[in-house]
Coordinates of C-alpha atoms in Angstrom, one line a residue:
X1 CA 174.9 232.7 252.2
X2 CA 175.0 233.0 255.8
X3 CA 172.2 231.4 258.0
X4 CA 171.6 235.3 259.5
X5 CA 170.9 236.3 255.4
X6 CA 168.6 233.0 255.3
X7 CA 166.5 234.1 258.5
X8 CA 166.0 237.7 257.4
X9 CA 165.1 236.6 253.8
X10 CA 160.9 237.3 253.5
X11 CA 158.9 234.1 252.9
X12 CA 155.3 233.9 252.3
X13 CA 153.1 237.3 251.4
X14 CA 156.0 239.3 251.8
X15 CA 158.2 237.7 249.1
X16 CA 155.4 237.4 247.1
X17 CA 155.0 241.1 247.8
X18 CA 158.5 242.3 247.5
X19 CA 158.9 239.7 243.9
X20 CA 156.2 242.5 242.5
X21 CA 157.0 245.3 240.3
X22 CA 156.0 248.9 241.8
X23 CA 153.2 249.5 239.4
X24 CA 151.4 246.8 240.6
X25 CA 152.1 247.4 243.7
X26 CA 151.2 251.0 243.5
X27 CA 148.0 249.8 242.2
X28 CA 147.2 247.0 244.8
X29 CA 147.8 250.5 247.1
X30 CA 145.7 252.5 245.5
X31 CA 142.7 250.2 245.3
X32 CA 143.2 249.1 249.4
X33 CA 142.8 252.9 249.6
X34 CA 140.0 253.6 247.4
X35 CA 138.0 250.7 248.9
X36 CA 136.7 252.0 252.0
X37 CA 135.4 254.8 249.7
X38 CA 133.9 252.6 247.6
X39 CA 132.0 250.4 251.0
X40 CA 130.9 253.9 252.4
X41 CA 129.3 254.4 248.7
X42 CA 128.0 250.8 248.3
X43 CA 126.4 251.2 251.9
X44 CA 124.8 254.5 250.9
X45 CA 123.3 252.4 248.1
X46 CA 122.3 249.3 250.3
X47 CA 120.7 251.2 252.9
X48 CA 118.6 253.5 250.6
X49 CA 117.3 250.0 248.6
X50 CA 116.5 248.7 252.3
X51 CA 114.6 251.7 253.1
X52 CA 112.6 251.5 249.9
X53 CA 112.1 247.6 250.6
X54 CA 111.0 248.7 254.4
X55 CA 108.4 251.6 252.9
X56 CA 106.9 248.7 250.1
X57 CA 106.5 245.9 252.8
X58 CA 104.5 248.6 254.8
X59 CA 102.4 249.1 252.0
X60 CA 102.1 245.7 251.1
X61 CA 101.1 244.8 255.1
X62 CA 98.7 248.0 254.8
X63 CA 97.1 246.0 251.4
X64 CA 96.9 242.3 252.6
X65 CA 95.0 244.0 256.2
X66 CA 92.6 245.8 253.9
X67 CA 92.0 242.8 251.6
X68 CA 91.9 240.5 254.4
X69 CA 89.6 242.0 256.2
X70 CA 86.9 242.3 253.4
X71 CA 87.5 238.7 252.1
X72 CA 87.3 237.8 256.1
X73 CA 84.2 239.7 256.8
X74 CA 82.0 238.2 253.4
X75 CA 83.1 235.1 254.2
X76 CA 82.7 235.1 257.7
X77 CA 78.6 236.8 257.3
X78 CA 78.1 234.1 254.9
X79 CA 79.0 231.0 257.3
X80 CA 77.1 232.8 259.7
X81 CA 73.8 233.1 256.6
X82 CA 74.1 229.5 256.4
X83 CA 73.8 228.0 260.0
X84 CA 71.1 230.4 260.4
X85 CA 69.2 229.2 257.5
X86 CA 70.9 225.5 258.3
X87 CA 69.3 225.6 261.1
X88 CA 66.0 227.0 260.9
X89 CA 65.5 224.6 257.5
X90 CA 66.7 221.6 260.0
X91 CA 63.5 222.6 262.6
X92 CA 61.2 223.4 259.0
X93 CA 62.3 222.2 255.7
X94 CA 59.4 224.5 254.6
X95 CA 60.8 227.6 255.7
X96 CA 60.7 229.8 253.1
X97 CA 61.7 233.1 255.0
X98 CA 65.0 231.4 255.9
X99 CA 65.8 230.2 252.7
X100 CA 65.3 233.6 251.0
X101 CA 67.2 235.2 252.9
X102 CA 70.0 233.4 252.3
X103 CA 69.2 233.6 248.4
X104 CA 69.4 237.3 249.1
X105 CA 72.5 237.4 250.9
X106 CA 74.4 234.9 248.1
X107 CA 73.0 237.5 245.4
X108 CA 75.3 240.1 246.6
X109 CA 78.2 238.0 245.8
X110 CA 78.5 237.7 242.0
X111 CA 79.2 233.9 241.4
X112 CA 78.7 232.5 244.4
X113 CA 76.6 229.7 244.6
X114 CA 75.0 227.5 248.3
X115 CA 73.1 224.3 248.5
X116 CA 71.6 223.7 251.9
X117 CA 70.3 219.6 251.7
X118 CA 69.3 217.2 254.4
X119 CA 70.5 214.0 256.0
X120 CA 69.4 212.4 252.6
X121 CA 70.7 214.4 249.9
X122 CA 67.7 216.1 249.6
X123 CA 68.1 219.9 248.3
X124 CA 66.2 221.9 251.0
X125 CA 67.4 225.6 249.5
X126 CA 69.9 226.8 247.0
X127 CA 71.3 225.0 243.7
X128 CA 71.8 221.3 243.6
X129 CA 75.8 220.5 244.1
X130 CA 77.7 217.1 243.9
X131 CA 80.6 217.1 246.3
X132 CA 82.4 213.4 245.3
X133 CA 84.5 211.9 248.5
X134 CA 83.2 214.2 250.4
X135 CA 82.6 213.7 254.6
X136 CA 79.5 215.7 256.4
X137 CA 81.9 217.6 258.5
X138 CA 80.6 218.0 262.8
X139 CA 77.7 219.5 264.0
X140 CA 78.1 223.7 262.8
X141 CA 82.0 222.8 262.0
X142 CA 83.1 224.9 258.8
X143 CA 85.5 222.7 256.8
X144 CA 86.9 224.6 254.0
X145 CA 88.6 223.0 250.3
X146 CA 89.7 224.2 247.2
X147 CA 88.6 222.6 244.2
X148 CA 90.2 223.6 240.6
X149 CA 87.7 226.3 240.2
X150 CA 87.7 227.9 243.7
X151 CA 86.9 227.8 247.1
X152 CA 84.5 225.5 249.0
X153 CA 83.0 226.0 252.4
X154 CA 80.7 223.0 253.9
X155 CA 79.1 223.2 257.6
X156 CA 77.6 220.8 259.1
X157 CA 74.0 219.9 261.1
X158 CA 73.0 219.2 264.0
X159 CA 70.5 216.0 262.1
X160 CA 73.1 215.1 259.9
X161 CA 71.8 218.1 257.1
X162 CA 74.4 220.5 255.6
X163 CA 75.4 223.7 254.0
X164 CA 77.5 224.0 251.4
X165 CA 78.7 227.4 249.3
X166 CA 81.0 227.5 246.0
X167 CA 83.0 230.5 245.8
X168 CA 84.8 230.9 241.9
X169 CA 88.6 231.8 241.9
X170 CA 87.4 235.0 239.8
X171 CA 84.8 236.4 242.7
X172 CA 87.4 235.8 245.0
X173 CA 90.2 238.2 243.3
X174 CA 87.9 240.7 242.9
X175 CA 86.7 240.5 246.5
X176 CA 91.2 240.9 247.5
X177 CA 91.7 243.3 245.0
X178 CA 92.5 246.7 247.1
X179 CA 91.0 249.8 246.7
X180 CA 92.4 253.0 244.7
X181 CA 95.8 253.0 243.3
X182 CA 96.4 249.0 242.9
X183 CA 100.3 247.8 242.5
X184 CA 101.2 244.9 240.6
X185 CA 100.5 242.2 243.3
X186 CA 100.0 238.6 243.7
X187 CA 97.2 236.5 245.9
X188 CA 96.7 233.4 247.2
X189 CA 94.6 231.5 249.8
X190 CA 95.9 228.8 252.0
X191 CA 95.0 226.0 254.3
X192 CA 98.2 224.3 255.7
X193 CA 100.1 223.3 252.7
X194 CA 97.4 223.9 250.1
X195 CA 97.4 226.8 247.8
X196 CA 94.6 228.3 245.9
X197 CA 95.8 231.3 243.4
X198 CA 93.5 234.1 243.2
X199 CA 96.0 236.1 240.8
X200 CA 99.4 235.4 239.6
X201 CA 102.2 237.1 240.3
X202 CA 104.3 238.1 237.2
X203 CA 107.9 236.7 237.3
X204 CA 110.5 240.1 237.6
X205 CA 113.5 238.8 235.6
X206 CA 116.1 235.9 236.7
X207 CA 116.8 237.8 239.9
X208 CA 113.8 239.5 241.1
X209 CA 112.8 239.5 244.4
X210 CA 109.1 239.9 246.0
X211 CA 107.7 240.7 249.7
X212 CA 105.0 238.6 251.1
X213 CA 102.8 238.9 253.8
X214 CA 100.1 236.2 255.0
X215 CA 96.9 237.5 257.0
X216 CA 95.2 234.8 258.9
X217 CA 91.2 234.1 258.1
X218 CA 88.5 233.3 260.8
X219 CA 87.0 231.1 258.3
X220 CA 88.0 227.4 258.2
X221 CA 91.2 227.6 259.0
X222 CA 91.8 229.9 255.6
X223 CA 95.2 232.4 255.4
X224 CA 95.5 235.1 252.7
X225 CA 98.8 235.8 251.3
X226 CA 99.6 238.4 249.5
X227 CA 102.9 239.4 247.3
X228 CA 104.6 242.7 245.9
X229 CA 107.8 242.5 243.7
X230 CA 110.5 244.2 245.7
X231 CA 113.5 246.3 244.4
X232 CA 115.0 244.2 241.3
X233 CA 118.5 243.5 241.3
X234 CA 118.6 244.0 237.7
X235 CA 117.0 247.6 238.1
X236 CA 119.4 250.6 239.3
X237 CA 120.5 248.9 242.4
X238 CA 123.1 246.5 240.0
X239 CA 123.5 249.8 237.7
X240 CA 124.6 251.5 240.6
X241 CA 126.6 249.4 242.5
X242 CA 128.5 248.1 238.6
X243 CA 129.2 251.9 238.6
X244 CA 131.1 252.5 241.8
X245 CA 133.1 249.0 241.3
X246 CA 133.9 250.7 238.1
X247 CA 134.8 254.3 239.8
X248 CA 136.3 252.1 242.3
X249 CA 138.7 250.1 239.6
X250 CA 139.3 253.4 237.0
X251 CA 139.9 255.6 240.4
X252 CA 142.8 253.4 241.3
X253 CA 144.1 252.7 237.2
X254 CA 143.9 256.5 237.0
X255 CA 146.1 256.8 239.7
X256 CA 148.5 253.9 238.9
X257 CA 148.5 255.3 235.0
X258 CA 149.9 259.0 236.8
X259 CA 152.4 257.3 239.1
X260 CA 154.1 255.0 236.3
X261 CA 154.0 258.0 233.6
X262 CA 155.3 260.3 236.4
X263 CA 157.6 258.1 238.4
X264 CA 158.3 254.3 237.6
X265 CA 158.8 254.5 233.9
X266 CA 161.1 257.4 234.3
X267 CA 163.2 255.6 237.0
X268 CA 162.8 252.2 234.6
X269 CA 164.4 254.5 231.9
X270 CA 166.6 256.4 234.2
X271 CA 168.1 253.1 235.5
X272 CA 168.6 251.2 232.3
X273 CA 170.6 254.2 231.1
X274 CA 172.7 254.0 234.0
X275 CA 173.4 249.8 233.4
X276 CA 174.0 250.6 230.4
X277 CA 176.2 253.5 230.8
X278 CA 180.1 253.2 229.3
X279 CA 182.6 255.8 230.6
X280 CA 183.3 258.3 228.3
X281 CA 179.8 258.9 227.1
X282 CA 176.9 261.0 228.5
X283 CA 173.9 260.2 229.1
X284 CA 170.7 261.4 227.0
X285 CA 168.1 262.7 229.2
X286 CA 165.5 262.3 226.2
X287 CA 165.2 258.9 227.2
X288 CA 163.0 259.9 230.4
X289 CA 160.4 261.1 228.1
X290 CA 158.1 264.2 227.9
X291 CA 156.5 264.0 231.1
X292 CA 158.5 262.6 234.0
X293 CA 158.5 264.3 237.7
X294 CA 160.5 267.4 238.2
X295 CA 162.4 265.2 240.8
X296 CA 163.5 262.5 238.0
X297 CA 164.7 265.8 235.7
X298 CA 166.7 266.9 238.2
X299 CA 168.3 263.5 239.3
X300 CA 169.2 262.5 235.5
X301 CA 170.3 265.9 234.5
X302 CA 173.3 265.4 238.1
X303 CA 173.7 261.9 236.2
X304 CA 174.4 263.8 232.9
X305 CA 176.2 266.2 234.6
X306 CA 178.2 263.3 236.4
X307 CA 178.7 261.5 232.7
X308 CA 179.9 264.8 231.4
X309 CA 182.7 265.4 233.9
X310 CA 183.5 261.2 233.6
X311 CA 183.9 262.0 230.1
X312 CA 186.7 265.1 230.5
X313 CA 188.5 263.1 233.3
X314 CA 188.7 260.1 231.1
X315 CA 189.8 262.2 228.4
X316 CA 192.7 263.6 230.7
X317 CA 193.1 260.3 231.7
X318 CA 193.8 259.3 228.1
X319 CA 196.1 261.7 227.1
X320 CA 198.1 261.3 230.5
X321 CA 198.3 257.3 229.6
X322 CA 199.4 258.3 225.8
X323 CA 202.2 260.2 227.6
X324 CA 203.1 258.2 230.4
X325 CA 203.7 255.4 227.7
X326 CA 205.8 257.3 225.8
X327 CA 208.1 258.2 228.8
X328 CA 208.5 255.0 229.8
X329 CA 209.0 253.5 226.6
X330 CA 211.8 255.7 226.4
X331 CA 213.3 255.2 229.7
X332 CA 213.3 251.3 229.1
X333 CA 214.9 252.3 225.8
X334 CA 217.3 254.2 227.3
X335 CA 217.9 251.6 230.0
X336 CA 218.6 248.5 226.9
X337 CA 220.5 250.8 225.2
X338 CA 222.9 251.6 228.4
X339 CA 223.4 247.9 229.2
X340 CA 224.0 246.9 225.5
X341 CA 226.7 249.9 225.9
X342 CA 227.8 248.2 229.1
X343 CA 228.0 244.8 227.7
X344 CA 230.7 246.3 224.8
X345 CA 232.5 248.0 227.5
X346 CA 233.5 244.8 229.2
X347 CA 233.9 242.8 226.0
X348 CA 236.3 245.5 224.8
X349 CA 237.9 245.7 228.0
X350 CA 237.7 241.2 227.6
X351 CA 239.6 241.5 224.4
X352 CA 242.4 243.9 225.9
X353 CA 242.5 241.8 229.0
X354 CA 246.6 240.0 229.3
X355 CA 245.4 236.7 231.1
X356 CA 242.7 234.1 230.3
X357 CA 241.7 234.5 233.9
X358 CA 241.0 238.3 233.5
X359 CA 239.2 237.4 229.9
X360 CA 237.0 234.8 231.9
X361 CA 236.3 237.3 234.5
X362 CA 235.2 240.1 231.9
X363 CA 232.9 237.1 230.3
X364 CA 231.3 236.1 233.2
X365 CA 230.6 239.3 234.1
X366 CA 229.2 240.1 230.3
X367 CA 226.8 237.3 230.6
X368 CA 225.6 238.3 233.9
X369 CA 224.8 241.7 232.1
X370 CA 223.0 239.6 229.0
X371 CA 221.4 238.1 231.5
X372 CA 219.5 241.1 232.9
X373 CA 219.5 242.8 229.1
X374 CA 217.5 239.8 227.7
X375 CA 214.8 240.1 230.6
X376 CA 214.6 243.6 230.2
X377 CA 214.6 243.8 227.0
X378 CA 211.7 241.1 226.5
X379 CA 209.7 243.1 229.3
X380 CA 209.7 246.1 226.8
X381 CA 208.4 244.0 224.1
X382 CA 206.0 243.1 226.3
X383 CA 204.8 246.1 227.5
X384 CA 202.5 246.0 224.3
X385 CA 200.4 243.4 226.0
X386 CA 201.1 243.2 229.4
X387 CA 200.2 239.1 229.7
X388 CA 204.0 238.6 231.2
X389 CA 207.1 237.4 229.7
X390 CA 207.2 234.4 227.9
X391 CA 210.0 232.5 229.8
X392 CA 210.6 229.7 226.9
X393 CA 211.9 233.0 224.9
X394 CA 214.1 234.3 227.7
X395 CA 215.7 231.3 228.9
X396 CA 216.4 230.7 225.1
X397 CA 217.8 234.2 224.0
X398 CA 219.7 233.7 227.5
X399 CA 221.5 230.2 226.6
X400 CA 222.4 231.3 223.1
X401 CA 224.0 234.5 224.8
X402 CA 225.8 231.9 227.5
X403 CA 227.3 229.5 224.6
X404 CA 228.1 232.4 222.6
X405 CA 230.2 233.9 225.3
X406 CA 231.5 230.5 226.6
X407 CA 235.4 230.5 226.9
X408 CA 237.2 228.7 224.4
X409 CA 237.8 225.6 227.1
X410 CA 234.1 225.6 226.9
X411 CA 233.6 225.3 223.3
X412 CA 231.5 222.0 223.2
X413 CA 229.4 223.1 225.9
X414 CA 225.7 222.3 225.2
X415 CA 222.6 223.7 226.8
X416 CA 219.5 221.4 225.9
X417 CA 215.8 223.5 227.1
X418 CA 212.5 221.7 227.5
X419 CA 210.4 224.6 228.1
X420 CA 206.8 224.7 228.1
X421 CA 205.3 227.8 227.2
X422 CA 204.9 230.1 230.5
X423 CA 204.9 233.5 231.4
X424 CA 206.0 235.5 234.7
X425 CA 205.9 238.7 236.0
X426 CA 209.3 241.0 235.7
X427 CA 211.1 240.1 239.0
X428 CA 210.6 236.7 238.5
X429 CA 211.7 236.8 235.2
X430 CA 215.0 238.4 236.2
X431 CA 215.5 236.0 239.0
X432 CA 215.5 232.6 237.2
X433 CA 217.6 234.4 234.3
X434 CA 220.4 235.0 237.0
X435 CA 219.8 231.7 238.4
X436 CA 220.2 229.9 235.7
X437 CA 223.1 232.0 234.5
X438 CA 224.8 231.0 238.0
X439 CA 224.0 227.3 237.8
X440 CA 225.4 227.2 234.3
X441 CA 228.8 229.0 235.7
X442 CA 228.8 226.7 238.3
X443 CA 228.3 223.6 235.5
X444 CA 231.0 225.5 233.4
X445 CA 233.4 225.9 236.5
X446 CA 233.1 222.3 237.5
X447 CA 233.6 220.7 233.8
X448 CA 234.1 223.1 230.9
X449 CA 232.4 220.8 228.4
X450 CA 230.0 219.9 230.5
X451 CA 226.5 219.2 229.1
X452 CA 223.3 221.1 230.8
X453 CA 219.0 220.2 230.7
X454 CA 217.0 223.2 231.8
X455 CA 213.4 221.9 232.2
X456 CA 210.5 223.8 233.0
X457 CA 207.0 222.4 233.5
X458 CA 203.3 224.5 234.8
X459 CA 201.1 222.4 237.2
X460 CA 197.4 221.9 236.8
X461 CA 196.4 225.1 238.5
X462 CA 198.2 227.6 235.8
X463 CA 199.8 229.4 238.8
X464 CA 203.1 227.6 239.9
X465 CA 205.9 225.6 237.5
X466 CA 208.6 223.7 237.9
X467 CA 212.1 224.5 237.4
X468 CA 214.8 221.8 237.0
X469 CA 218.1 222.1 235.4
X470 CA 220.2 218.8 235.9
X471 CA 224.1 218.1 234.7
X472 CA 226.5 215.4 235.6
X473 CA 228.8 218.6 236.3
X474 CA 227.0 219.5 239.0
X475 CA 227.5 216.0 240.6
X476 CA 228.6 216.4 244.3
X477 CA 232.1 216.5 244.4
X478 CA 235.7 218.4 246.3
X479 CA 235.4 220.8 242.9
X480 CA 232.1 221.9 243.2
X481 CA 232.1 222.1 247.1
X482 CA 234.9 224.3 247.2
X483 CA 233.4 226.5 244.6
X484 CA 229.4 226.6 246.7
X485 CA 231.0 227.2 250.0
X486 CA 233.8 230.0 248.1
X487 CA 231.1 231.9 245.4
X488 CA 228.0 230.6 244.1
X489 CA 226.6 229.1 247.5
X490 CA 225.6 232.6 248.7
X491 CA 224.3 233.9 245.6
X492 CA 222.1 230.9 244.7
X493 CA 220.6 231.2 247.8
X494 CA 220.0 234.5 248.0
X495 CA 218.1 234.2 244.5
X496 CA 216.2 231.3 245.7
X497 CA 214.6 234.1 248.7
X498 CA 213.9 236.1 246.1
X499 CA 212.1 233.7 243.9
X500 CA 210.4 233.1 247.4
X501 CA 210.9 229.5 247.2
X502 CA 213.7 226.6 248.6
X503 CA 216.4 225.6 245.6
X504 CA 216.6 222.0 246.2
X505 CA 220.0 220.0 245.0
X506 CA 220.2 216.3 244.4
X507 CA 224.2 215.7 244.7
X508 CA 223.7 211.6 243.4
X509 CA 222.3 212.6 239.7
X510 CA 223.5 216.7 239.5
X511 CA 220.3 218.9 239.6
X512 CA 219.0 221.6 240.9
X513 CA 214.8 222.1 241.3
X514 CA 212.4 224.5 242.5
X515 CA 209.1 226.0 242.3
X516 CA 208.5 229.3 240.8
X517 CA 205.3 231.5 240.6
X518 CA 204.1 232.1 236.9
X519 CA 201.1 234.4 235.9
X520 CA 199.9 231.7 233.1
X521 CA 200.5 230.0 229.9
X522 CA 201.3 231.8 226.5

């Protein structure tokens, strides 16, 4: 791979992206399309809950002003009763007037109860109270408390007397309780961090929410806070907003579900039919199934249509082999059967001959015919197969055929072959048959009883072999120079070209080596 393919490869998102299958990247699509849909609907739903939150927070201010504002006002004419009445009872402890007015003004308020007592202790109007740990608060300063039964207001006197009232958690929830319609609310009062609850607030569920709103008091430094429960997120908001994820999810699955029934399976299908596609068949378009896109018919019925005219070609193709087979079956008949008729002409003619040179002429020429006879005939035997000639076989038919028609000088010729089994393409085949044939003339011409090796040995790779043949006739000598430079010299060499490859001769031991192309071992 080149370092352009490696640059222009995706890396990150992209692979990740381009590694998915279409469906679910169809759907990944589908629900980036969908989802601003599904925002603009969740929106809708977020701002109509926000509304209704704004419209119960204004209700709830509307309540804790109203309830406020009574609690504020009792309290506030009450601490002003008592530093009246504290006062005058401070100038008179006998003043009666003072005293029953304030017993008038505490009657209103069901529960309530007021102790107005000296520097002493001494009760000077109202119920007796015990106030433990507690410090007479400055001259007409209102100090307020909550005790575990209410609310408790002291002011203090000029002398050292004071006023105290006792207000009961219960008379204080009736005094916020609003008027007309009432919601479910909560109530509290609260000075700094202390709390005093005038009615509880029931919890709304794990995730409820609730508004609150805190009114300040005039009165000792009192705040009234009040509570509504807001919009629940366990009511229809979370109904609503499961339901559009839901739309949102099944919008885009719906989708996804028509393109993969419509489109991907039918390609998926489509293309495994085409892998899996062997000429001479056609293809089935039932395999696309009942529902794919009119676009996917159409493209597998031009691959069907493609398959069907595949299928008549390779059915012409067939018959043409069958009878291009038979024709050249019978022209390399024809052929073996002409040079085995050639190869009787010149022995008759050898057997008619009136010299032994003549008859050694005829028999040279006879083998050189054999020669080409036993390649051809071994390539029609191996047209069966068409994995090459086997060259052991050919080189031994050939040196039976050479001692056979040996002259009579030559009788105890001998040819010894250490062949390993190789094959080789036709020319090649006919080549080293004539070159052997020629080096075993020459052997024959130099010493009729000489004695011949023919080696031949494949290299590691299967593709090249070596071929030696070695004999002390073809020792340098007058003889045998006479004879290269006369016949054989032009002919050896103009086989070697063909064998495309350099003969080389070692004159000291008498052989002859070269390197010859095979197609592989047999």
């Amino acid at each position: 791979m080149t370092t352009v393919d490696q640059a222009s490869r995706p890396t990150g998102i992209a692979a990740a992206l381009a590694r998915m299958p279409t469906g679910a990247k169809v759907f990944l699509i589908l629900l980036g399309a969908l989802f601003p849909l599904a925002l603009i609907a969740a929106l809708t739903t977020v701002q109509t809950t926000r509304a209704a939150d704004s419209e119960a927070r204004r209700r709830l201010e509307a309540l804790a002003q109203d309830s406020s504002a009574v609690l504020e006002n009792v309290l506030a004419n009450h601490v002003s009763q008592m530093s009246q009445a504290l006062a005058a009872l401070e100038q008179n402890p006998q003043d009666a007037p003072s005293c029953t007015r304030l017993v008038g003004t505490f009657a209103a308020q069901a529960g309530a109860r007021f102790n107005v007592s000296d520097a002493n202790g001494r009760t000077l109007c109202g119920q007796r109270m015990t106030l433990s740990g507690s410090v007479a608060p400055k001259p007409f300063e209102v100090r307020a408390s909550f005790t575990p039964t209410g609310l408790v207001l002291r002011i203090g006197g000029s002398a050292g007397a004071s006023a105290t009232a006792s207000y009961p958690t219960a008379s204080l929830g009736a005094l916020v309780r609003p008027s007309g319609f009432v919601p479910e609310y909560g109530a509290w009062l609260t000075r700094g961090e202390e709390r005093l609850e005038l009615r509880k607030l029931d919890r709304q569920g794990a995730l409820g929410r609730s508004d609150r709103v805190e009114t300040s008091l005039s009165v000792g430094e009192l705040a009234l806070e009040m509570a509504t429960p807001a919009a629940s997120i366990t009511s229809p908001l979370m109904v609503t907003t499961a339901l559009l994820v839901l739309m949102w999810i099944a919008a885009a699955m719906i989708g996804w579900f028509v393109v993969d029934r419509l489109l991907i399976r039918p390609l998926r299908r489509l293309r495994t039919g085409v892998g899996n596609y062997k000429p001479g068949e056609v293809m089935d378009m039932k395999r696309l199934g009942s529902l794919p896109a009119q676009e996917i018919r159409d493209l597998g019925e031009t691959f069907r249509q493609i398959t069907q005219t595949v299928q008549v070609h390779e059915t012409d193709l067939a018959e043409g082999l069958v009878r291009q087979t038979r024709l050249t079956r019978e022209v390399h008949h024809r052929v073996k059967n002409n040079l085995q008729v050639i190869a009787s002409l010149i022995n008759f003619h050898a057997r008619s001959a009136k010299s032994a040179e003549a008859t050694e002429a005829y028999a040279s020429i006879q083998r050189r015919v054999d020669a080409l006879a036993v390649v051809h005939r071994h390539h029609y035997a191996e047209m069966e197969e068409n994995r090459g000639l086997d060259l052991r076989a050919v080189v031994g038919e050939l040196a039976a055929n050479i001692r056979a028609t040996a002259p009579e000088r030559a009788a105890s010729l001998g040819i010894t072959l250490e062949i390993e089994p190789l094959l080789a393409n036709q020319d090649v085949a006919i080549a080293i048959a004539f070159l052997i044939t020629e080096l075993v003339e020459l052997a024959m011409s130099c010493n009729p009883a000489a004695q011949i090796r023919i080696t031949m040995k494949g290299n590691e790779a299967g593709d090249r072999a070596t071929m030696r043949v070695s004999s002390p006739a073809l020792v340098e000598g007058p003889a045998m120079e006479a004879l290269i430079d006369g016949r054989y010299g032009r002919i050896i060499a103009g086989l070697a070209r063909q064998l495309r490859t350099k003969l080389h001769h070692d004159p000291l031991i008498g052989a002859y080596e070269a390197e010859i192309a095979i197609t592989g071992r047999a």
